[in-house]
PDB file of C-alpha atoms in Angstrom:
ATOM      1  CA  MET F   1     193.732  17.300 213.224  1.00 39.00           C
ATOM      2  CA  PRO F   2     193.693  14.395 210.786  1.00 38.00           C
ATOM      3  CA  ASN F   3     190.690  12.107 210.949  1.00 37.00           C
ATOM      4  CA  SER F   4     191.001   8.856 212.881  1.00 37.00           C
ATOM      5  CA  ALA F   5     192.297   5.937 210.830  1.00 37.00           C
ATOM      6  CA  SER F   6     189.876   3.376 209.514  1.00 35.00           C
ATOM      7  CA  HIS F   7     190.597  -0.325 209.376  1.00 34.00           C
ATOM      8  CA  PRO F   8     191.962  -1.730 206.101  1.00 35.00           C
ATOM      9  CA  VAL F   9     189.296  -2.830 203.659  1.00 33.00           C
ATOM     10  CA  ALA F  10     189.054  -6.609 203.183  1.00 35.00           C
ATOM     11  CA  PRO F  11     187.417  -7.309 199.798  1.00 35.00           C
ATOM     12  CA  ASP F  12     185.167 -10.270 199.287  1.00 36.00           C
ATOM     13  CA  GLY F  13     186.143 -12.990 196.890  1.00 41.00           C
ATOM     14  CA  ASP F  14     184.507 -11.141 193.995  1.00 45.00           C
ATOM     15  CA  GLY F  15     186.508  -7.980 194.742  1.00 47.00           C
ATOM     16  CA  THR F  16     183.626  -6.133 196.413  1.00 49.00           C
ATOM     17  CA  GLU F  17     183.806  -4.702 199.907  1.00 54.00           C
ATOM     18  CA  SER F  18     182.299  -6.860 202.650  1.00 64.00           C
ATOM     19  CA  ALA F  19     179.286  -5.562 204.575  1.00 64.00           C
ATOM     20  CA  ALA F  20     181.312  -5.448 207.796  1.00 60.00           C
ATOM     21  CA  ALA F  21     184.120  -3.479 206.163  1.00 56.00           C
ATOM     22  CA  ALA F  22     181.651  -1.064 204.561  1.00 57.00           C
ATOM     23  CA  ALA F  23     179.943  -0.494 207.920  1.00 56.00           C
ATOM     24  CA  ASP F  24     183.311   0.085 209.557  1.00 56.00           C
ATOM     25  CA  ARG F  25     184.269   2.663 206.928  1.00 56.00           C
ATOM     26  CA  ALA F  26     180.914   4.437 207.284  1.00 56.00           C
ATOM     27  CA  ALA F  27     181.290   4.581 211.062  1.00 54.00           C
ATOM     28  CA  SER F  28     184.784   5.996 210.684  1.00 55.00           C
ATOM     29  CA  ARG F  29     183.540   8.726 208.328  1.00 61.00           C
ATOM     30  CA  ALA F  30     180.730   9.578 210.772  1.00 70.00           C
ATOM     31  CA  THR F  31     183.084   9.934 213.749  1.00 79.00           C
ATOM     32  CA  ASP F  32     183.910  13.554 214.552  1.00 80.00           C
ATOM     33  CA  LEU F  33     187.310  13.663 216.248  1.00 71.00           C
ATOM     34  CA  ARG F  34     187.056  17.335 217.192  1.00 71.00           C
ATOM     35  CA  PRO F  35     185.246  16.924 220.575  1.00 76.00           C
ATOM     36  CA  PHE F  36     187.872  14.401 221.637  1.00 76.00           C
ATOM     37  CA  MET F  37     190.766  16.663 220.700  1.00 66.00           C
ATOM     38  CA  ALA F  38     189.047  19.681 222.289  1.00 68.00           C
ATOM     39  CA  ALA F  39     189.201  17.763 225.568  1.00 67.00           C
ATOM     40  CA  PHE F  40     193.010  17.656 225.286  1.00 65.00           C
ATOM     41  CA  PRO F  41     194.241  21.184 226.217  1.00 67.00           C
ATOM     42  CA  SER F  42     197.541  22.286 224.695  1.00 80.00           C
ATOM     43  CA  GLY F  43     199.623  25.291 223.828  1.00 90.00           C
ATOM     44  CA  VAL F  44     198.826  27.409 220.786  1.00 94.00           C
ATOM     45  CA  THR F  45     201.093  27.267 217.726  1.00 96.00           C
ATOM     46  CA  VAL F  46     201.350  29.365 214.577  1.00 97.00           C
ATOM     47  CA  VAL F  47     203.353  27.799 211.747  1.00 97.00           C
ATOM     48  CA  THR F  48     204.953  30.290 209.338  1.00 98.00           C
ATOM     49  CA  ALA F  49     206.909  30.069 206.084  1.00 98.00           C
ATOM     50  CA  LEU F  50     207.767  32.096 202.981  1.00 97.00           C
ATOM     51  CA  ASP F  51     206.208  31.097 199.675  1.00 96.00           C
ATOM     52  CA  ALA F  52     207.971  30.883 196.322  1.00 94.00           C
ATOM     53  CA  ASP F  53     207.504  34.648 195.822  1.00 95.00           C
ATOM     54  CA  GLY F  54     208.971  35.484 199.225  1.00 95.00           C
ATOM     55  CA  LEU F  55     205.582  36.359 200.723  1.00 96.00           C
ATOM     56  CA  PRO F  56     204.855  35.319 204.328  1.00 97.00           C
ATOM     57  CA  ARG F  57     202.377  32.531 204.938  1.00 97.00           C
ATOM     58  CA  GLY F  58     201.094  31.257 208.258  1.00 97.00           C
ATOM     59  CA  MET F  59     198.293  29.491 210.077  1.00 96.00           C
ATOM     60  CA  THR F  60     197.267  28.541 213.604  1.00 95.00           C
ATOM     61  CA  CYS F  61     198.109  24.867 214.046  1.00 91.00           C
ATOM     62  CA  SER F  62     196.569  22.843 216.862  1.00 80.00           C
ATOM     63  CA  SER F  63     198.541  19.683 216.082  1.00 88.00           C
ATOM     64  CA  MET F  64     202.204  19.933 217.019  1.00 93.00           C
ATOM     65  CA  THR F  65     204.358  17.672 219.164  1.00 91.00           C
ATOM     66  CA  SER F  66     207.885  16.441 219.610  1.00 92.00           C
ATOM     67  CA  VAL F  67     208.972  13.193 217.965  1.00 94.00           C
ATOM     68  CA  ALA F  68     212.580  12.744 219.096  1.00 92.00           C
ATOM     69  CA  LEU F  69     215.251  14.582 221.071  1.00 93.00           C
ATOM     70  CA  ASP F  70     218.167  13.244 219.034  1.00 94.00           C
ATOM     71  CA  PRO F  71     217.899  14.450 216.375  1.00 94.00           C
ATOM     72  CA  PRO F  72     215.559  17.163 217.703  1.00 95.00           C
ATOM     73  CA  THR F  73     212.445  16.498 215.652  1.00 96.00           C
ATOM     74  CA  LEU F  74     208.922  17.921 215.651  1.00 96.00           C
ATOM     75  CA  VAL F  75     205.798  17.025 213.716  1.00 96.00           C
ATOM     76  CA  VAL F  76     203.063  19.444 212.694  1.00 96.00           C
ATOM     77  CA  CYS F  77     199.824  18.391 211.026  1.00 94.00           C
ATOM     78  CA  VAL F  78     198.638  20.911 208.451  1.00 94.00           C
ATOM     79  CA  ARG F  79     195.553  20.933 206.245  1.00 93.00           C
ATOM     80  CA  THR F  80     196.678  19.576 202.893  1.00 94.00           C
ATOM     81  CA  ALA F  81     194.917  22.329 200.927  1.00 93.00           C
ATOM     82  CA  SER F  82     196.565  25.097 202.970  1.00 94.00           C
ATOM     83  CA  PRO F  83     198.816  27.616 201.141  1.00 95.00           C
ATOM     84  CA  THR F  84     201.055  27.511 204.230  1.00 96.00           C
ATOM     85  CA  LEU F  85     201.724  23.807 203.661  1.00 96.00           C
ATOM     86  CA  ARG F  86     202.553  24.472 200.029  1.00 96.00           C
ATOM     87  CA  ALA F  87     204.978  27.226 201.042  1.00 97.00           C
ATOM     88  CA  LEU F  88     206.829  25.222 203.699  1.00 95.00           C
ATOM     89  CA  LEU F  89     207.164  22.225 201.399  1.00 96.00           C
ATOM     90  CA  ASP F  90     208.424  24.396 198.526  1.00 96.00           C
ATOM     91  CA  GLN F  91     211.013  26.035 200.763  1.00 96.00           C
ATOM     92  CA  GLY F  92     211.794  22.929 202.843  1.00 97.00           C
ATOM     93  CA  GLN F  93     211.716  24.924 206.043  1.00 98.00           C
ATOM     94  CA  PHE F  94     209.401  26.806 208.399  1.00 98.00           C
ATOM     95  CA  ALA F  95     209.130  28.327 211.861  1.00 98.00           C
ATOM     96  CA  VAL F  96     206.991  27.159 214.759  1.00 97.00           C
ATOM     97  CA  ASN F  97     205.801  30.078 216.935  1.00 98.00           C
ATOM     98  CA  LEU F  98     204.448  29.180 220.391  1.00 97.00           C
ATOM     99  CA  LEU F  99     202.104  31.987 221.420  1.00 97.00           C
ATOM    100  CA  HIS F 100     202.272  33.691 224.807  1.00 96.00           C
ATOM    101  CA  GLU F 101     199.216  34.232 226.973  1.00 95.00           C
ATOM    102  CA  GLN F 102     198.564  37.766 225.715  1.00 95.00           C
ATOM    103  CA  ALA F 103     198.385  36.659 222.070  1.00 96.00           C
ATOM    104  CA  ARG F 104     194.842  35.370 221.810  1.00 96.00           C
ATOM    105  CA  SER F 105     194.090  37.849 219.029  1.00 96.00           C
ATOM    106  CA  THR F 106     197.047  36.514 217.032  1.00 97.00           C
ATOM    107  CA  SER F 107     195.734  32.962 217.339  1.00 96.00           C
ATOM    108  CA  ASP F 108     192.297  34.037 216.114  1.00 96.00           C
ATOM    109  CA  LEU F 109     193.813  36.135 213.323  1.00 97.00           C
ATOM    110  CA  PHE F 110     195.904  33.286 211.898  1.00 97.00           C
ATOM    111  CA  ALA F 111     193.013  30.861 212.255  1.00 95.00           C
ATOM    112  CA  SER F 112     190.764  33.205 210.271  1.00 94.00           C
ATOM    113  CA  GLY F 113     192.827  33.126 207.078  1.00 88.00           C
ATOM    114  CA  ALA F 114     192.653  36.927 206.784  1.00 94.00           C
ATOM    115  CA  PRO F 115     194.847  37.922 203.800  1.00 94.00           C
ATOM    116  CA  ASP F 116     196.343  40.881 205.696  1.00 95.00           C
ATOM    117  CA  ARG F 117     197.251  38.964 208.848  1.00 96.00           C
ATOM    118  CA  PHE F 118     200.986  39.685 208.566  1.00 97.00           C
ATOM    119  CA  ASP F 119     200.198  43.397 208.328  1.00 96.00           C
ATOM    120  CA  ARG F 120     198.426  43.219 211.681  1.00 96.00           C
ATOM    121  CA  VAL F 121     201.125  41.586 213.822  1.00 96.00           C
ATOM    122  CA  GLY F 122     204.769  42.300 214.557  1.00 96.00           C
ATOM    123  CA  TRP F 123     207.165  39.928 212.840  1.00 97.00           C
ATOM    124  CA  ARG F 124     210.693  39.745 211.465  1.00 96.00           C
ATOM    125  CA  LEU F 125     212.848  37.368 209.467  1.00 97.00           C
ATOM    126  CA  PRO F 126     216.236  36.921 211.170  1.00 95.00           C
ATOM    127  CA  LEU F 127     219.164  35.565 209.219  1.00 95.00           C
ATOM    128  CA  GLY F 128     218.776  31.787 208.948  1.00 94.00           C
ATOM    129  CA  ALA F 129     215.136  31.781 210.054  1.00 97.00           C
ATOM    130  CA  GLY F 130     212.905  29.008 208.743  1.00 97.00           C
ATOM    131  CA  GLY F 131     209.974  31.408 208.476  1.00 97.00           C
ATOM    132  CA  PRO F 132     208.642  34.663 209.940  1.00 98.00           C
ATOM    133  CA  HIS F 133     209.162  35.090 213.677  1.00 98.00           C
ATOM    134  CA  LEU F 134     206.065  36.529 215.371  1.00 97.00           C
ATOM    135  CA  THR F 135     208.164  38.585 217.753  1.00 94.00           C
ATOM    136  CA  SER F 136     205.248  40.367 219.422  1.00 94.00           C
ATOM    137  CA  SER F 137     203.198  37.212 219.988  1.00 97.00           C
ATOM    138  CA  ALA F 138     205.524  34.256 220.582  1.00 97.00           C
ATOM    139  CA  HIS F 139     207.295  33.163 223.737  1.00 96.00           C
ATOM    140  CA  ALA F 140     209.273  30.403 221.974  1.00 96.00           C
ATOM    141  CA  ILE F 141     210.229  29.847 218.352  1.00 97.00           C
ATOM    142  CA  ALA F 142     211.760  26.850 216.564  1.00 97.00           C
ATOM    143  CA  ASP F 143     213.330  27.154 213.118  1.00 98.00           C
ATOM    144  CA  CYS F 144     212.883  23.822 211.375  1.00 97.00           C
ATOM    145  CA  THR F 145     213.971  21.916 208.271  1.00 98.00           C
ATOM    146  CA  VAL F 146     211.515  19.506 206.651  1.00 98.00           C
ATOM    147  CA  VAL F 147     212.784  15.919 206.650  1.00 97.00           C
ATOM    148  CA  GLU F 148     209.693  13.854 205.794  1.00 96.00           C
ATOM    149  CA  THR F 149     205.962  14.126 205.137  1.00 97.00           C
ATOM    150  CA  ALA F 150     203.023  11.753 205.349  1.00 96.00           C
ATOM    151  CA  ALA F 151     199.615  12.587 203.875  1.00 94.00           C
ATOM    152  CA  PHE F 152     196.523  11.115 205.468  1.00 91.00           C
ATOM    153  CA  GLY F 153     192.921  12.141 204.943  1.00 89.00           C
ATOM    154  CA  ASP F 154     192.633  15.908 204.658  1.00 91.00           C
ATOM    155  CA  HIS F 155     195.891  16.668 206.505  1.00 93.00           C
ATOM    156  CA  THR F 156     199.614  16.198 205.980  1.00 96.00           C
ATOM    157  CA  ALA F 157     202.023  15.389 208.801  1.00 96.00           C
ATOM    158  CA  VAL F 158     205.299  17.264 208.372  1.00 97.00           C
ATOM    159  CA  PHE F 159     208.295  15.899 210.256  1.00 98.00           C
ATOM    160  CA  ALA F 160     211.008  18.479 210.708  1.00 97.00           C
ATOM    161  CA  GLN F 161     214.326  18.828 212.483  1.00 97.00           C
ATOM    162  CA  ALA F 162     214.653  21.880 214.724  1.00 96.00           C
ATOM    163  CA  ARG F 163     217.933  23.590 213.961  1.00 96.00           C
ATOM    164  CA  ARG F 164     217.524  26.654 216.217  1.00 96.00           C
ATOM    165  CA  ILE F 165     215.414  27.388 219.285  1.00 95.00           C
ATOM    166  CA  SER F 166     214.764  30.761 220.915  1.00 93.00           C
ATOM    167  CA  VAL F 167     212.834  31.160 224.183  1.00 94.00           C
ATOM    168  CA  ARG F 168     211.621  34.238 226.092  1.00 91.00           C
ATOM    169  CA  SER F 169     211.758  33.146 229.713  1.00 86.00           C
ATOM    170  CA  THR F 170     209.732  36.166 230.864  1.00 88.00           C
ATOM    171  CA  ALA F 171     206.607  35.225 228.876  1.00 90.00           C
ATOM    172  CA  GLN F 172     204.069  32.511 229.723  1.00 92.00           C
ATOM    173  CA  PRO F 173     202.244  30.136 227.336  1.00 93.00           C
ATOM    174  CA  LEU F 174     198.753  30.568 225.980  1.00 94.00           C
ATOM    175  CA  LEU F 175     196.577  27.464 226.435  1.00 91.00           C
ATOM    176  CA  TYR F 176     193.579  26.230 224.460  1.00 90.00           C
ATOM    177  CA  GLY F 177     191.068  23.492 225.155  1.00 85.00           C
ATOM    178  CA  LEU F 178     187.314  22.875 225.184  1.00 75.00           C
ATOM    179  CA  ARG F 179     187.088  25.657 222.563  1.00 78.00           C
ATOM    180  CA  ARG F 180     188.328  28.392 224.871  1.00 84.00           C
ATOM    181  CA  TYR F 181     191.605  29.990 225.900  1.00 89.00           C
ATOM    182  CA  ALA F 182     193.342  29.993 229.265  1.00 87.00           C
ATOM    183  CA  GLU F 183     196.470  31.663 230.595  1.00 84.00           C
ATOM    184  CA  TRP F 184     199.282  29.563 232.007  1.00 76.00           C
ATOM    185  CA  SER F 185     199.907  32.048 234.814  1.00 80.00           C
ATOM    186  CA  ALA F 186     196.261  31.849 235.888  1.00 78.00           C
ATOM    187  CA  ALA F 187     196.151  28.064 235.610  1.00 73.00           C
ATOM    188  CA  THR F 188     199.178  27.716 237.870  1.00 74.00           C
ATOM    189  CA  SER F 189     198.329  30.447 240.385  1.00 72.00           C
ATOM    190  CA  GLY F 190     196.097  28.322 242.605  1.00 67.00           C
ATOM    191  CA  PRO F 191     197.109  26.785 245.918  1.00 69.00           C
ATOM    192  CA  PRO F 192     199.414  23.758 245.825  1.00 64.00           C
ATOM    193  CA  PRO F 193     197.648  20.393 245.655  1.00 63.00           C
ATOM    194  CA  VAL F 194     196.719  18.795 248.945  1.00 68.00           C
ATOM    195  CA  ALA F 195     198.906  15.820 249.784  1.00 66.00           C
ATOM    196  CA  LEU F 196     196.827  12.651 249.731  1.00 66.00           C
ATOM    197  CA  PRO F 197     197.246  10.101 252.526  1.00 71.00           C
ATOM    198  CA  LEU F 198     199.391   7.121 251.740  1.00 66.00           C
ATOM    199  CA  PRO F 199     197.538   3.863 251.035  1.00 67.00           C
ATOM    200  CA  PRO F 200     197.469   1.327 253.892  1.00 67.00           C
ATOM    201  CA  ARG F 201     200.485  -0.897 254.104  1.00 64.00           C
ATOM    202  CA  THR F 202     200.142  -4.492 253.022  1.00 58.00           C
ATOM    203  CA  VAL F 203     201.371  -6.716 255.843  1.00 53.00           C
ATOM    204  CA  PRO F 204     201.933 -10.424 255.161  1.00 51.00           C
ATOM    205  CA  ALA F 205     200.233 -12.658 257.689  1.00 54.00           C
ATOM    206  CA  GLU F 206     202.473 -15.381 259.014  1.00 53.00           C
ATOM    207  CA  GLY F 207     201.922 -18.506 256.996  1.00 52.00           C
ATOM    208  CA  GLY F 208     198.976 -16.975 255.139  1.00 49.00           C
ATOM    209  CA  ALA F 209     197.916 -14.582 252.418  1.00 48.00           C
ATOM    210  CA  ARG F 210     198.609 -10.860 252.527  1.00 50.00           C
ATOM    211  CA  VAL F 211     196.075  -8.793 254.463  1.00 46.00           C
ATOM    212  CA  ARG F 212     195.652  -5.067 254.897  1.00 49.00           C
ATOM    213  CA  SER F 213     196.438  -3.515 258.261  1.00 43.00           C
TER     214      SER F 213
END
């Protein structure tokens, strides 16, 4: 994830940074956003692309969300120094692989940066694909075209239009939060929530203020 934004710097009259602005910038640098984001469970995504030599590139990406339905647009935030980012920007396209609940090892593999990771998973490159499809690990795949980027801090946000979606309805999502994995089928297998009682009705008293019955 990109670091949280700091406030704009307001220089003093002599062009130097004010003490308040300097303190604000120091506090921003000291803030670690990772515990906050770890408390926000989500699905697990692997972004894949081909580099200029036609070699597959890919990485586990924890920052992916939809931006718009029309046109269908996603944004992924990728470490700026990543070879995967360089590949998807060079090619102008990539694939977003949403991992199913049996693909924890794939998530760890693509987070590790192991150079042989594509030799250790099943994948293919269908005609018109934006990047390698992790056929043995993904339950949904979006082929995307890059439309805009925005660099901030140590990450780059890549906005892309999804041009093709494929979904395996028989597979369930892998979840990640608080630095551990969970299975969607296990998370949803509990008893239904207990219906809470309705709040007391508010009855207006004749000629007076509202009171609770």
